[in-house]
Amino acid sequence: MADPTAPSDIPEATPTSDLPASFLAFLRAHDLPTDLYDQCRRQYRPHRYYRTAAHLTAAQSASLSTAVASQLNATVTAVDGVPGFWSVEPLGNDDQDVRLSQTAGYQVGDLYGIDVTSGIAVLALEVQPDDHVLDLCCAPGAKLCMLADLMRPRGIGEDRSSSTGHDARNGGGTVTGVDVSEARLATCRSLVRKYRHDNVRLFAADGTTFDAPAPVPAWRRPGPPKDTGGVDETRRPWRKPFHAPRLLRFENSQSATTLYDKVIVDAECTHDGSIAHIRKYDTWGWDKFETQFLDPERLNCLAVLQRTLLLNGWRQLKPGGILVYSTCSLTRAQNEDVLLWFLARCPGASLEAVPHCATFNPRPLTDLRLQYAVRFNPIETRTSGFFVARLRKPC
Ligand SMILES: C[S@@+](CC[C@H](N)C(=O)[O-])C[C@H]1O[C@@H](n2cnc3c(N)ncnc32)[C@H](O)[C@@H]1O
């Protein structure tokens, strides 16, 4: 990746831009338009999105949307073609923040605040109730919770009685989340607990080398579950998980090579596409953004990290399985270049169309080798800026 602080031949940004010099240099180095950010910061209010929990019936979701609209003084509309997603647009003219966390629906766990582009990345996995899914960069856990929720049966109404132990209505699928940051993983664990996902285990580990096999949950093994106090030859303990419900703490020793049905690599990136996030630095101070994201040494390592995460995700995927690679960066270096590198290295991998994005009409990528990958431009789509690609492993 180019050094964002290096001098560039690209003309200086418009004098009206008051973005900090280091960010402007980053944009120039990656050929990203400055006015996208200037517009977004000055006049543009991105929509907020939320997703309803799987257990809600269609009628309950509709009445929740009415309640959210009134609590937030906003228009709430179902997103066409993206099941379970709703868009929230404030009615007032002021730059009011949409605080989904203040709604009653959020507090009782009936809705999750998550951008629709992240939802599209998760839906691209086409998760089945009995899939074992690996999320290699899972924290703080928006996508992981959606994955776990998608394994629950849909529209069975609100039933808060099954808050402990395995929900027998689940299809036996599991989600394994991995993140290198324990602090962020702690947030993820709080979300998992809040939404009572009992089919999720979390590991504080490096996703570039993580290789724990997919679990065989206790409720799926033949015979009655044994007392874990004694020696049980059919089980061996996991490398210590950061969080795991009792039934996912052990694996069947014969499953040591079990790969995952689906893998998501929502890679660490510069977050430059997330306009909502970028706007916050006006308040937090841009020096924080510079140290967190624009450090030249970090930027140079990022491309290698993204490639290595993708490659390891691919290793953990079953033949015939689907892997989704996504970032909230708009740079070529973190998206197209990573994919082209990967496709050259794994020629059997096929890029497939990303479903559920027709309503946003994203522009197709000009490089025909990547025509199925999708870029969400925040101004054109009124979403967060995002990149998603779906890859299939040959059988
Ligand atoms: C874009 S965020 C993931 C967001 C998350 N998927 C979600 O939906 O909430 C990227 C995450 O990658 C993690 N990360 C960075 N390097 C990693 C590594 N080597 N292995 C695993 N996770 C890593 C970061 O700690 C960060 O939480």
XYZ file of C-alpha atoms in Angstrom, residues 118-327:
210
model
C -23.227 -5.484 6.722
C -26.532 -7.344 6.542
C -25.984 -7.992 2.835
C -22.520 -9.398 3.597
C -24.050 -11.809 6.127
C -26.979 -12.770 3.898
C -24.491 -13.574 1.116
C -23.440 -16.601 3.183
C -26.949 -18.081 2.800
C -26.713 -19.551 6.270
C -28.671 -22.739 6.920
C -29.924 -23.759 10.378
C -27.352 -26.568 10.675
C -24.319 -24.713 9.265
C -21.101 -24.235 11.193
C -19.948 -20.703 10.478
C -16.554 -19.145 11.204
C -16.306 -15.369 11.679
C -12.586 -14.589 11.639
C -12.749 -10.893 12.687
C -15.899 -10.966 14.745
C -15.789 -8.103 17.250
C -17.738 -6.126 18.272
C -20.188 -8.662 16.909
C -22.915 -7.120 14.749
C -22.476 -9.689 12.000
C -21.845 -12.545 14.392
C -25.149 -11.905 16.216
C -26.982 -11.730 12.906
C -25.432 -15.060 11.877
C -26.526 -16.702 15.121
C -29.988 -15.204 14.817
C -30.389 -16.438 11.237
C -30.083 -19.994 12.534
C -33.167 -19.556 14.660
C -36.559 -20.370 13.208
C -38.207 -17.240 11.818
C -41.477 -15.666 12.846
C -42.511 -17.879 15.739
C -43.515 -14.965 17.922
C -41.957 -13.601 21.054
C -41.004 -16.399 23.393
C -38.656 -15.312 26.127
C -38.998 -18.539 28.089
C -36.028 -20.332 26.521
C -33.376 -18.012 27.853
C -31.045 -20.672 29.217
C -29.573 -23.805 27.715
C -29.771 -24.790 24.084
C -32.853 -23.679 22.233
C -34.198 -26.975 20.934
C -35.777 -25.168 18.015
C -32.322 -24.348 16.586
C -31.145 -26.588 13.767
C -27.827 -27.493 15.430
C -25.749 -24.863 13.630
C -23.023 -22.947 15.441
C -21.052 -19.744 15.046
C -17.373 -19.549 15.963
C -16.132 -15.985 16.401
C -12.445 -15.075 16.501
C -10.878 -11.719 17.263
C -7.423 -10.667 18.280
C -8.681 -7.958 20.658
C -9.926 -9.182 24.036
C -11.455 -5.784 24.807
C -13.561 -5.877 21.644
C -14.366 -9.537 22.230
C -15.770 -8.598 25.638
C -18.264 -6.312 23.880
C -19.092 -9.158 21.528
C -19.703 -11.491 24.461
C -22.084 -8.940 26.031
C -24.081 -8.843 22.796
C -24.165 -12.637 22.570
C -25.494 -12.757 26.134
C -27.966 -9.946 25.598
C -29.507 -11.696 22.598
C -29.251 -15.112 24.305
C -27.354 -16.805 21.501
C -26.485 -20.202 22.909
C -24.868 -21.550 19.741
C -21.888 -19.166 19.731
C -18.345 -19.638 20.990
C -15.665 -16.962 20.914
C -11.886 -17.211 20.769
C -9.317 -14.513 21.498
C -6.903 -15.552 18.775
C -5.106 -14.478 15.644
C -7.377 -15.108 12.669
C -4.395 -15.570 10.370
C -3.496 -18.861 12.081
C -6.714 -19.930 13.871
C -7.518 -23.547 13.048
C -9.821 -24.987 15.730
C -12.208 -27.380 14.012
C -15.911 -26.705 13.812
C -17.616 -28.089 16.924
C -19.822 -31.096 17.188
C -22.351 -29.792 19.696
C -23.227 -32.111 22.561
C -26.858 -32.242 21.492
C -25.747 -33.657 18.151
C -23.523 -36.459 19.499
C -24.827 -39.993 19.790
C -25.722 -41.121 23.297
C -26.570 -39.086 26.386
C -24.215 -36.242 27.293
C -21.652 -37.392 29.818
C -20.629 -35.705 33.001
C -17.621 -33.552 32.149
C -16.114 -34.132 35.605
C -14.688 -37.570 34.752
C -12.408 -38.642 31.918
C -14.386 -39.038 28.743
C -12.427 -40.438 25.834
C -14.856 -39.144 23.238
C -14.105 -35.591 24.266
C -11.087 -33.402 24.561
C -11.140 -29.849 25.808
C -10.980 -26.976 23.384
C -8.082 -24.645 23.422
C -9.578 -22.320 25.964
C -12.406 -20.290 24.488
C -13.017 -16.706 25.564
C -16.679 -17.611 25.773
C -18.580 -20.808 25.092
C -21.838 -22.232 26.377
C -21.456 -25.514 28.230
C -22.574 -27.582 25.271
C -19.924 -26.128 22.959
C -16.947 -26.436 25.286
C -15.919 -29.866 24.099
C -15.363 -31.447 20.783
C -15.617 -34.965 19.540
C -12.040 -36.162 19.135
C -12.946 -37.663 15.778
C -13.894 -34.267 14.436
C -10.371 -32.873 14.555
C -10.424 -32.007 10.858
C -13.945 -30.629 10.667
C -13.996 -27.588 8.420
C -16.649 -24.863 8.350
C -19.625 -24.648 5.979
C -19.356 -20.873 5.740
C -16.639 -18.347 6.589
C -16.778 -14.569 6.843
C -13.646 -12.424 6.795
C -14.861 -8.932 7.666
C -11.302 -7.763 7.661
C -9.574 -5.185 9.780
C -9.341 -2.073 7.583
C -8.998 1.722 7.623
C -12.796 2.243 8.043
C -12.655 5.102 5.549
C -15.959 4.023 3.965
C -17.871 4.280 7.207
C -19.002 7.885 6.950
C -20.845 7.779 10.260
C -17.590 6.708 11.872
C -15.493 9.284 9.994
C -17.863 12.093 11.017
C -17.295 11.277 14.664
C -13.658 12.396 14.398
C -14.904 15.986 14.036
C -15.850 15.600 17.693
C -13.262 13.115 18.911
C -10.326 14.887 17.255
C -8.660 13.849 14.019
C -5.373 13.146 15.730
C -7.066 9.967 17.069
C -7.936 8.851 13.532
C -4.376 9.549 12.450
C -2.823 7.455 15.180
C -5.414 4.660 14.965
C -5.695 4.281 11.202
C -3.190 6.347 9.253
C 0.044 5.293 10.860
C 2.222 4.447 7.807
C 3.640 1.330 9.447
C 0.159 0.042 10.233
C -1.046 0.802 6.715
C 1.828 -1.156 5.236
C 1.017 -4.187 7.399
C -2.708 -4.007 6.679
C -2.562 -5.356 3.142
C -0.572 -8.367 4.313
C -2.947 -8.904 7.240
C -6.028 -8.812 4.984
C -4.497 -11.311 2.542
C -3.401 -13.651 5.305
C -6.820 -13.528 6.983
C -8.516 -14.302 3.673
C -6.154 -17.168 2.958
C -6.632 -18.708 6.397
C -10.413 -18.310 6.130
C -10.215 -20.203 2.849
C -8.201 -22.996 4.495
C -10.896 -23.423 7.166
C -13.716 -23.645 4.574
C -15.259 -26.937 3.435
C -15.187 -27.831 -0.263
C -18.347 -26.372 -1.777
C -18.582 -23.797 1.033
C -19.018 -20.029 0.739
C -16.600 -17.372 2.003
C -17.480 -13.683 2.193
C -14.720 -11.068 2.217
C -15.770 -7.568 3.225
C -14.309 -4.283 4.423
